[in-house]
Structures are given as structure tokens and as C-alpha cells.
XYZ file of C-alpha atoms in Angstrom:
461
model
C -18.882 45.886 8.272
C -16.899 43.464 10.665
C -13.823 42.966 9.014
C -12.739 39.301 9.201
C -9.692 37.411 7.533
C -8.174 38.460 4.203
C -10.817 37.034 2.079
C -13.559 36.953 4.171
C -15.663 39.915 6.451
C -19.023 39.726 7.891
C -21.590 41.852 7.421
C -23.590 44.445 9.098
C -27.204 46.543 8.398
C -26.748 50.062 8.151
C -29.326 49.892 9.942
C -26.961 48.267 12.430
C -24.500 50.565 12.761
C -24.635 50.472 16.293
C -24.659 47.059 17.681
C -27.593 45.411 19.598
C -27.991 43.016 22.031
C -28.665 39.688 21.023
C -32.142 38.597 20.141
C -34.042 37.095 22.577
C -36.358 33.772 22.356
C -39.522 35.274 22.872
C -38.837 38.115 20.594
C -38.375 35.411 17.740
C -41.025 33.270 18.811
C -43.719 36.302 18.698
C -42.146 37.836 15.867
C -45.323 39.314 14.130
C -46.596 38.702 10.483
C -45.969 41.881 7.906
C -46.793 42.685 4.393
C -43.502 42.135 3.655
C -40.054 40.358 4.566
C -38.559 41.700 7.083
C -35.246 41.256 10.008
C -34.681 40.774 13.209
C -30.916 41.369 13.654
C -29.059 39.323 16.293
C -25.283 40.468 15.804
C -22.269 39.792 13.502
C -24.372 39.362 10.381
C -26.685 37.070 11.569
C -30.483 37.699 11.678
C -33.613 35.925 10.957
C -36.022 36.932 8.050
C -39.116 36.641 8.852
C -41.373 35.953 5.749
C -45.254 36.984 5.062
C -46.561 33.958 5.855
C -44.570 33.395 9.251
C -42.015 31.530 8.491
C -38.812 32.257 10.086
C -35.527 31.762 8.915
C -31.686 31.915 9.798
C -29.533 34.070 7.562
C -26.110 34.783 7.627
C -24.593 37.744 5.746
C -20.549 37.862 5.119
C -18.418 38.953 1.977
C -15.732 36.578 0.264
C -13.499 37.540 -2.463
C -15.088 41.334 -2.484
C -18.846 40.021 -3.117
C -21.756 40.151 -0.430
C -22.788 36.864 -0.099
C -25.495 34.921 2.371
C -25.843 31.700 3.756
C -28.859 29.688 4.689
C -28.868 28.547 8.186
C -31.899 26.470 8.303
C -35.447 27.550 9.989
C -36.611 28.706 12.993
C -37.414 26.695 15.983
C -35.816 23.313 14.470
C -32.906 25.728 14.664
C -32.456 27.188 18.164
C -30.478 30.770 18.615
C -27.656 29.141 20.245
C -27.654 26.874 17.393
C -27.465 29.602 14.607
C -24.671 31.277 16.827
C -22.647 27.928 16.927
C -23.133 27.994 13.061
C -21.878 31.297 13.111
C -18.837 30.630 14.645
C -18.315 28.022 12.307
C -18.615 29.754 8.980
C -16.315 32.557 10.859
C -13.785 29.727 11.534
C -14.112 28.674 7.699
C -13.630 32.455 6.464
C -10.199 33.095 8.707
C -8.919 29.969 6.753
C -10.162 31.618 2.983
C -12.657 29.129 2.540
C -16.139 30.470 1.886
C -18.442 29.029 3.957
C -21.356 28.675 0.971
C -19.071 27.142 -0.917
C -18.310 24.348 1.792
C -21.843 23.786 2.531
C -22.676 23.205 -1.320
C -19.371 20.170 -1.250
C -20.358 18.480 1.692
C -24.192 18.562 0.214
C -22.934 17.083 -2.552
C -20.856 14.620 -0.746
C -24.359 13.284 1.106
C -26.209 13.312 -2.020
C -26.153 9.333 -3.083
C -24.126 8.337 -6.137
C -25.558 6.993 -9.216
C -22.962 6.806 -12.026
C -20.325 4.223 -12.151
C -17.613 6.956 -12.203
C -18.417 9.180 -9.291
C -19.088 5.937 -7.142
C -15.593 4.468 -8.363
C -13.729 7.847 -7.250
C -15.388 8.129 -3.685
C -14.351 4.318 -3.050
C -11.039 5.378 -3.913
C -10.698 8.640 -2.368
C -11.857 6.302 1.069
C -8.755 4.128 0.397
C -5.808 6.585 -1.060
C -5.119 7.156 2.559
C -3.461 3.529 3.440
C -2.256 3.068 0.050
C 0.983 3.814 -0.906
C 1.011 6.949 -3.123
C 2.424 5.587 -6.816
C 0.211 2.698 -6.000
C -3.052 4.589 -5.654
C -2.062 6.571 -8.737
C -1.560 3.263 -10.832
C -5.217 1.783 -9.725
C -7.293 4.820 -10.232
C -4.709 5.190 -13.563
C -6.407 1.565 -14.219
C -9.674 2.893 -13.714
C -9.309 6.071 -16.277
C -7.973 3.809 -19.368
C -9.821 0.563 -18.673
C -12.977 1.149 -16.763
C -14.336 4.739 -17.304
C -15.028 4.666 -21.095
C -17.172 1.884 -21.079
C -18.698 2.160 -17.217
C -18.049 5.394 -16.402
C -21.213 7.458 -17.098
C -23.351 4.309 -16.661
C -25.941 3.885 -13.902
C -24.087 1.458 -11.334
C -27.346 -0.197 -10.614
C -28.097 -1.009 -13.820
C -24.207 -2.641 -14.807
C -24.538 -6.241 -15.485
C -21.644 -9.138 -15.331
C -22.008 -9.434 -19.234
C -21.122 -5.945 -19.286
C -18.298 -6.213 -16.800
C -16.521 -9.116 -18.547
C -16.772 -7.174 -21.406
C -14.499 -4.857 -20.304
C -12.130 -7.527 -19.093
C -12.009 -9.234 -22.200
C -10.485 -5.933 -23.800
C -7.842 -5.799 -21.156
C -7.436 -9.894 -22.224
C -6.897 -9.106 -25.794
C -3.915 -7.122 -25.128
C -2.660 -9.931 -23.640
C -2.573 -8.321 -20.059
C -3.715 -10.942 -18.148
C -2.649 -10.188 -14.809
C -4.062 -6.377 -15.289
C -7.339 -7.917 -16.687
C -7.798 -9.479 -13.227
C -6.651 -6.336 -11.388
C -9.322 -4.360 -13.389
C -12.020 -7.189 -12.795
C -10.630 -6.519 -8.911
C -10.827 -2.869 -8.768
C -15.084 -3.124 -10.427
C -15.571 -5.445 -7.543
C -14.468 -3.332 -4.691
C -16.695 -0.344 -6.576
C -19.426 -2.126 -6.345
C -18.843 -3.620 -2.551
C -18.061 -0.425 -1.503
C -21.889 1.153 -3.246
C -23.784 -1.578 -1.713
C -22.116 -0.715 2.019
C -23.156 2.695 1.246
C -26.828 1.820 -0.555
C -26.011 2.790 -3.897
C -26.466 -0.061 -5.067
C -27.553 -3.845 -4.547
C -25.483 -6.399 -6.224
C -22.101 -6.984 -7.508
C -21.959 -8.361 -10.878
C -17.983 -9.234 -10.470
C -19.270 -12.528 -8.469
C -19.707 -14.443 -10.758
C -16.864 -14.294 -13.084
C -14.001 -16.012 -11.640
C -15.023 -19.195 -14.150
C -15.149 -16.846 -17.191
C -11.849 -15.530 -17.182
C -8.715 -16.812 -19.392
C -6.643 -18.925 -17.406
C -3.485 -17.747 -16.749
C -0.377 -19.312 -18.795
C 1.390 -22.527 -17.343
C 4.728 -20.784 -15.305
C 7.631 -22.372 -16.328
C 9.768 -22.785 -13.449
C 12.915 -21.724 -13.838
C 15.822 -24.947 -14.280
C 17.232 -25.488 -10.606
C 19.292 -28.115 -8.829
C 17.763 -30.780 -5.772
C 18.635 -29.868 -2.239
C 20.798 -32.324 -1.671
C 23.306 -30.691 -4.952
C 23.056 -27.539 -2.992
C 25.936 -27.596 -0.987
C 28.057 -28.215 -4.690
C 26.395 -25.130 -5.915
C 27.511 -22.799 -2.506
C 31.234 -24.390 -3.076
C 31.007 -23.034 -7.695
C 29.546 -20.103 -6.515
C 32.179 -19.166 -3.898
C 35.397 -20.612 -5.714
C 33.928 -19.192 -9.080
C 36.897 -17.927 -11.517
C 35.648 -17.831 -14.659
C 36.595 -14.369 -15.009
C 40.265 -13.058 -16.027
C 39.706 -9.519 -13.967
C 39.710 -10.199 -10.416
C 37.869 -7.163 -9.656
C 34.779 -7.843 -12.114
C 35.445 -11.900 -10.790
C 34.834 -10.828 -7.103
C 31.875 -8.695 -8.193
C 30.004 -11.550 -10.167
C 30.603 -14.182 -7.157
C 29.467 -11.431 -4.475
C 26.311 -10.944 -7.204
C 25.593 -14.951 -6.943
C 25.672 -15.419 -3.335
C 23.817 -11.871 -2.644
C 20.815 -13.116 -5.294
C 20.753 -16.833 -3.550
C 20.683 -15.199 0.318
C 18.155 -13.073 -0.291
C 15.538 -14.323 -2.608
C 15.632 -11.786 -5.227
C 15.360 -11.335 -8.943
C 17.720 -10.892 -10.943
C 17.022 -7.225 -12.063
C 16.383 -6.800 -8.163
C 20.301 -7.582 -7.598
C 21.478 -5.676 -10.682
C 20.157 -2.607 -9.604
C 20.424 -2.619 -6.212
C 22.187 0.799 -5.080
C 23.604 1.806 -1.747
C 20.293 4.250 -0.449
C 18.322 1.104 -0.421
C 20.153 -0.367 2.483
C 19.653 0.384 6.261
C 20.833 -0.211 9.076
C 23.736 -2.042 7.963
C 25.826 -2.366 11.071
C 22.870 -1.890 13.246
C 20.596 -4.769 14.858
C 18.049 -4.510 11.940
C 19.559 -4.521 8.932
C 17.113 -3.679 5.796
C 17.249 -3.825 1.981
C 14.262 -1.276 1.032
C 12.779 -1.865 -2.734
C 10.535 0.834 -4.019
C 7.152 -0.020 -5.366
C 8.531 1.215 -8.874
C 11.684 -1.422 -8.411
C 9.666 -4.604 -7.679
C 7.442 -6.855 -10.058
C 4.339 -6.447 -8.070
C 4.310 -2.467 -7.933
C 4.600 -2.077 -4.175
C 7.144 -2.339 -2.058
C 9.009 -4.784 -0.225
C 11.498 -5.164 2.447
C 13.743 -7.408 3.078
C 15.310 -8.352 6.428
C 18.971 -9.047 6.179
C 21.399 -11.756 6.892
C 24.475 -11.171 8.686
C 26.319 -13.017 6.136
C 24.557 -10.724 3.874
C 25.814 -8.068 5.358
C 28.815 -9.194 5.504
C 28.997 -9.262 1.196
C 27.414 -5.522 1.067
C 30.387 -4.270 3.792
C 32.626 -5.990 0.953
C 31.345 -4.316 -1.706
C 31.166 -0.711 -0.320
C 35.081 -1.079 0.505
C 36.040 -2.293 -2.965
C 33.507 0.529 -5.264
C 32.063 4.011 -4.549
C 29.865 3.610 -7.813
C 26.056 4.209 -6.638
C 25.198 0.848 -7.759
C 26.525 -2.110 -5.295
C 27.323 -4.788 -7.775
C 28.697 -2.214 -10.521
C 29.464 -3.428 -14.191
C 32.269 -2.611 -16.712
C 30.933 1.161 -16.996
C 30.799 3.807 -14.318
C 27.456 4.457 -12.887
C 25.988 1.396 -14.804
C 24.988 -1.760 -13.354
C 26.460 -5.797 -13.916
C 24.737 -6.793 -17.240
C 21.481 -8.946 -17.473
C 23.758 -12.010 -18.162
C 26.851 -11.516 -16.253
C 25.481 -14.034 -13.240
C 23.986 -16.665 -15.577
C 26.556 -16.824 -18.026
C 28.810 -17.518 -15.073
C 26.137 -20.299 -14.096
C 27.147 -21.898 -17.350
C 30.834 -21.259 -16.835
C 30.291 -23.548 -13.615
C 29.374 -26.461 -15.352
C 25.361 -25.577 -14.680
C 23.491 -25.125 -18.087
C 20.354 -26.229 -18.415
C 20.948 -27.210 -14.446
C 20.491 -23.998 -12.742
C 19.401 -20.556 -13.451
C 19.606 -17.599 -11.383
C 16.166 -16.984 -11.361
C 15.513 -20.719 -10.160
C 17.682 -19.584 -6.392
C 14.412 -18.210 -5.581
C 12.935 -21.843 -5.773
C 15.747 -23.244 -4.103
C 15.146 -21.248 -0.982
C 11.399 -21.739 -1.692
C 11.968 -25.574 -1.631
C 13.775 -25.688 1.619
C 11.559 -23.124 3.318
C 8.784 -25.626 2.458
C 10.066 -28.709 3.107
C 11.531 -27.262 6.349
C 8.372 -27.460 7.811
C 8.549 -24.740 10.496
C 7.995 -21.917 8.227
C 4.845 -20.604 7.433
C 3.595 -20.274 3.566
C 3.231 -16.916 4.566
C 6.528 -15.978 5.664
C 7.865 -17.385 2.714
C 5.159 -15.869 -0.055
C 6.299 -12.410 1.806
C 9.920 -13.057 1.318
C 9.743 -13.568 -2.470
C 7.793 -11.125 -3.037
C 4.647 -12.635 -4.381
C 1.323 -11.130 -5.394
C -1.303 -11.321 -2.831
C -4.535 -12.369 -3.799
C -5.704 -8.973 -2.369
C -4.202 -6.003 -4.497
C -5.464 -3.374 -1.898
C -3.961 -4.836 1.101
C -0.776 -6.568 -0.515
C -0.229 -2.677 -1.292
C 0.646 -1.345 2.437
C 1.820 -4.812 4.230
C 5.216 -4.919 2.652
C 6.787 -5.287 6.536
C 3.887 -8.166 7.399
C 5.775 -10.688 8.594
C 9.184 -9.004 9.285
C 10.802 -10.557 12.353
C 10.016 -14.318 11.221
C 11.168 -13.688 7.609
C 14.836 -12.419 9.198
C 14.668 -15.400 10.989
C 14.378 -17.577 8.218
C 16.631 -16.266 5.983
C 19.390 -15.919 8.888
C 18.322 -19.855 8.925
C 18.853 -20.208 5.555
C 22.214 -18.271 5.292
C 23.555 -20.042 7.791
C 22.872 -23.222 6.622
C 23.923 -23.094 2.867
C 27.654 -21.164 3.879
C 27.883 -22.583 8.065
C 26.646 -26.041 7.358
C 23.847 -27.713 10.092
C 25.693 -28.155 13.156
C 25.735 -30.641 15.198
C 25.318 -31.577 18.787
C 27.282 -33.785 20.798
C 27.824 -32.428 24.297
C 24.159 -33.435 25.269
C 21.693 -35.795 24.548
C 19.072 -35.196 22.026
C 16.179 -35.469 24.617
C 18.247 -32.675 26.654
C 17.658 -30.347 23.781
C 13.813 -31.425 23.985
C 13.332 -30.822 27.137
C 14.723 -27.471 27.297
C 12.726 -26.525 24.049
C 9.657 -28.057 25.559
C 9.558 -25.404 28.247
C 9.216 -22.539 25.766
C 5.718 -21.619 25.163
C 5.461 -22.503 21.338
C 5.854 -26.014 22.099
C 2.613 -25.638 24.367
C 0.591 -24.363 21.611
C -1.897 -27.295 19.498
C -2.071 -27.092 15.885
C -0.300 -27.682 12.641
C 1.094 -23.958 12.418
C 2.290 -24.035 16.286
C 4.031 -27.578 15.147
C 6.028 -26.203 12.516
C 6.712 -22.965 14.772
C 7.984 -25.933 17.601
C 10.319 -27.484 15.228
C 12.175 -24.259 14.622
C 12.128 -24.117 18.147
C 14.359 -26.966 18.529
C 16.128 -26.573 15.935
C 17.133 -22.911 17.829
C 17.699 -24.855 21.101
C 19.909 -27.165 19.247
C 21.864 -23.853 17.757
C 22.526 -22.214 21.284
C 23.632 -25.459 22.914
C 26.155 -26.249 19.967
């Protein structure tokens, strides 16, 4: 014997106990017939049997895990020598890592072999997306899979699913009154199925068709919020709020408003916002990081920050060392779920404004703007895309434009919109009109234009 790595040797013949040269073509080709089986050695465990009725074929002989095992290396001539040697080297490379080379073959023949059952099918599409996925995400969809999908499709022929049998499934997630999950799950069957035809295991996807047949979502009830034009009163409450005797607790609740309002955020998103999240805070590129497992959607999103944001957080670090940054009563516990709107009310704005509705109000004038794109501002509050998979790893799509928005934004509700009276407006035209955006045709190069000005107007006030 050869001996190899620690699991893995190769084999020789006693009859080969002294080594030969290797075999030659010719001595293969016009290997003659016998009564019986017999070898032709060429080296390092490797020989060709050559059967009774003069077939020829590659064998490999090495021991794994203490047992003599061998490996099929196809026939002689569609196999060349040098072939079977390159094979050789392989299986050699496969034992110094303790993986048995028989063993590998037999996975990656199963891999080849096509899929049938719903199951296996659904785990190779996901095993071909885990990579890009973030890693509690991928666990939550295939986690989808195992409750809602496998016992009723799971050890069913893919080809022979049908969309009765599909929305079948979906009404069960519908009856717990999961609707948003129903339509994750009636998601996930459709990318099975897309990804079995692409690989011709099977022909049609049954999820096509069922858009009509689900339960409409619920009505949202947007949350009570006040007109643009009452926005600057709001800024002014928020920032001469003192509806609280304790100046310290005071300071944190108005720092809590104005943080929640600048950046778009829930509620719960504020509350529990603690100081590893942040980055780069007196950098160029200042970040607020939220986990997948922090955020609404399950994935996670970024967002770019302010310098007036900043400004709060560098605030808040010198008045606390709790962990969280808007800390409540308690140490190591967060502002309650009510402190911020029951200081709404104190302000004079029940039923007027609720701290969830700040994300509209930044929504409205994003929109109404008209140089932001819907996508900039869908990415900034953090809302589902249409396309679970690739909403999963985009949460920095959009980055640079979003920090430039909500810089925009920031400055507007606590600066004010400046004004320019050293030149004339057609100056401030001009000079816009020779930046490249303007150039540009189309409604989305428009909008992109008018922010363009508006910059201009900034940097010559």
C-alpha cells in the first residue's frame, strides 16, 4: 500500500509489490480475451479489468476509513489512459481532504439525476439562492416552506401539482389570518416551479393564475397626520415641547420626536435604537444599521443620516451611557411605547397627528417634491418590495440619493427654504442648465433636474 492522507491510502497488488511502468496504449488496446477477469496494472491503484467478453474497464483501488474500497472510472477507449490518470489525481486530491472519492461521485450523481418531488425541487431552488440571501432571511423562507408547503406538496410529483391544489395551501395560511405570509408562501411555490421549468423538471407553473383568487388585503388606515403647510407648527411643539416635569426624561422625549420625524422610522424602530447600530457618526457617511430581525419586513435596512441627525445622536451619547439611545425611566430599558405620542397629545395634536403618521409626512413631501424618485422614497421607509427574494439583499439600493433627500428634508423642516437674492433666478438656471442632468429627456431626468436647481439655488445662497 501507498499510504495517502489520514483517512485515505491507495492501494497496491501484491502482485505489485514492485512498481511498473505505466501501461502502454497498445498493450490495452490488444489486451487479449481470458476465461476469466483479469488486470492490467498501471500504477498507484489504478488498473483496468479486463472482462471475458472484452470489455475493458477503469478501476481504481484506495482505502477510506480502514475499508478497501474501488471506484469505477468508466470504460476503455471512451476513457483514454491519460484520462483515468487525471481521474486519479482527482480522487487522490479528494482523499488528502478526508472525503472519499465514491462517496463524492454517488452526490454529484445524484445532484444530475432530475428532480421529481415537490420537496427535493423546492430545496435545490433554494440551496441556488441561500448564497445572496441574507442568512436569518433564508432560514425564515425555507422555515416557510417546512410548516406551510411540505405537508401538503412536499412528496407530491411537481408535474402533476395543480393551481387548485396550490391555493389550497394558501387558503390555510389565509385562515390564520396571515395574509401577508399567505402571499409570501404563494411567492416562494412560484419561484419552485420557475426555477423546475429552467431546469426541465417541469412545464408549467400553476401560481399564474392566482393573483385574482387571493383575499384582498385589509384597507390600511393611515395613520392621523397634519397638511404640509401645518408642518412648520409641528417642528416649533416638537422642539419647544415641555410637557414633562424632569428635564432629563423632557430632553429625551423631544430628541425621540425629531429623531422619528428625520428619519422615517417606526416607532418601535426609534425606541430601540441602541448605540452599535450607528456608524460612522462623525465620518462623511454616517449610517443607522437595522437588523433584519429589528425591521417589519425581516431584512435589513440602512439608513443614511442627516447631519442634523447626527447632531441629536452626539446629544444623546453625552447626556446617557445606557445601551439604548433614547433610554426610559429604567436602566437598560428603552422610552415606553407611548412616551412620544402621549406627548403628541400634550401638544395640542390628538386625533391631529400620530407618530406613526411622520412617516407620511415625509412621504407627502418627498412626493409632491417632484424630484425624488418613488423608489428612493419606498427604500427610505422601508417598504416591502413586490419581490421578497431581491428586497432581501438590496437594503443599500439607492443609498447616495436617499441621504440626499433626507439631508433635503432635514434641512428644510429645522433650516427653513432659503432664499436667493444676490442673483437673478435665470442666473441660477443657467448655471444648473450646464450640469448634465438637465440634458437628460424624460419624466425621471425632470424630477432629477429640479433637485438640481434647487441644489444650485442652495450653493449660491
Amino acid at each position: 500500500m501507498i499510504p495517502g492522507p489520514e483517512r485515505g491510502i491507495f492501494c497496491l497488488s501484491t502482485k505489485q509489490a514492485i512498481p511498473r511502468m505505466a501501461l502502454k496504449d497498445l498493450e490495452i488496446k490488444y489486451a487479449v480475451r481470458r476465461a476469466r477477469d483479469y488486470k492490467l496494472f498501471d500504477g498507484e491503484g489504478l488498473y483496468v479489468l479486463v472482462r471475458p467478453g472484452g470489455s475493458k474497464l477503469w478501476r481504481l483501488k484506495y482505502a477510506f476509513d480502514g475499508k478497501e474500497k474501488t471506484l469505477s472510472l468508466g470504460k476503455y477507449p471512451a476513457v483514454s489512459a491519460a484520462a483515468a490518470r487525471q481521474m486519479r489525481t482527482d480522487a487522490k486530491a479528494l482523499l488528502a481532504k478526508g472525503i472519499d472519492p465514491g462517496e463524492e461521485k454517488k452526490a454529484k450523481k445524484r445532484l444530475q439525476a432530475p428532480l421529481e418531488l415537490f420537496e427535493p425541487v423546492a430545496r435545490a431552488w433554494h440551496a441556488n439562492r441561500v448564497a445572496e440571501l441574507d442568512e436569518a432571511h433564508a432560514a425564515r423562507v425555507m422555515s416557510r416552506m417546512e410548516r406551510d408547503v411540505f405537508p401538503a406538496l412536499g412528496k407530491r410529483d411537481i408535474k402533476s401539482i395543480t393551481a387548485p391544489e396550490v391555493l389550497e395551501v394558501v387558503r390555510l395560511v389565509e385562515a390564520r389570518g396571515a395574509l401577508d405570509i399567505s402571499r409570501r408562501v404563494k411567492q416562494g411555490i412560484g419561484q419552485v416551479f420557475r426555477f423546475a421549468i429552467a431546469s426541465g423538471w417541469a412545464t408549467t407553473d400553476p401560481t399564474i393564475s392566482l393573483n385574482d383568487a387571493l383575499k384582498p388585503k385589509p384597507k390600511v388606515r393611515h395613520m392621523a397626520k397634519v397638511s404640509l403647510a401645518e408642518l412648520p407648527g409641528l417642528v416649533s411643539a416638537i422642539q419647544n415641547y415641555d410637557g414633562e416635569a424632569d428635564s432629563r426624561r423632557r430632553e429625551t422625549t423631544r430628541d425621540a420626536m425629531l429623531f422619528t420625524l428625520l428619519t422615517w422610522v417606526r416607532t418601535s424602530e426609534t425606541r430601540f435604537s441602541e448605540w452599535d447600530e450607528f456608524e460612522d457618526l462623525e465620518g462623511e457617511n454616517p449610517l443607522w444599521r437595522l437588523s433584519a430581525e429589528r425591521m417589519k419586513m425581516e431584512r435589513e435596512h440602512l439608513v443614511p443620516l442627516s447631519s442634523q441627525v447626527v447632531e441629536i445622536l452626539l446629544r444623546r451619547r453625552s447626556a446617557s451611557n445606557d445601551r439604548f439611545v433614547f433610554p426610559g425611566e429604567k436602566p437598560n430599558k428603552p422610552i415606553s411605547a407611548n412616551t412620544m405620542i402621549y406627548a403628541c397629545y400634550r401638544m395640542g395634536y390628538l386625533g391631529k397627528q400620530t407618530i406613526h403618521g411622520f412617516r407620511g409626512l415625509g412621504s407627502t413631501w418627498a412626493n409632491e417634491a417632484e424630484c425624488y424618485r418613488p423608489d428612493w422614497i419606498e427604500m427610505a421607509l422601508a417598504h416591502e418590495d413586490e419581490d421578497e427574494v431581491r428586497g432581501a439583499y438590496n437594503s443599500a439600493l439607492y443609498l447616495t440619493p436617499r441621504r440626499r433627500m433626507l439631508q433635503d428634508w432635514a434641512d428644510e423642516l429645522l433650516d427653513g427654504p432659503r432664499i436667493v437674492e444676490a442673483r437673478p433666478k435665470k442666473d441660477i438656471v443657467r448655471r444648473a442648465a450646464a450640469m448634465p442632468i438637465l440634458r437628460a429627456k424624460g419624466a425621471g431626468a425632470r424630477r432629477a433636474a429640479s433637485c438640481t436647481i434647487n441644489s444650485a439655488a442652495r450653493m449660491l445662497a
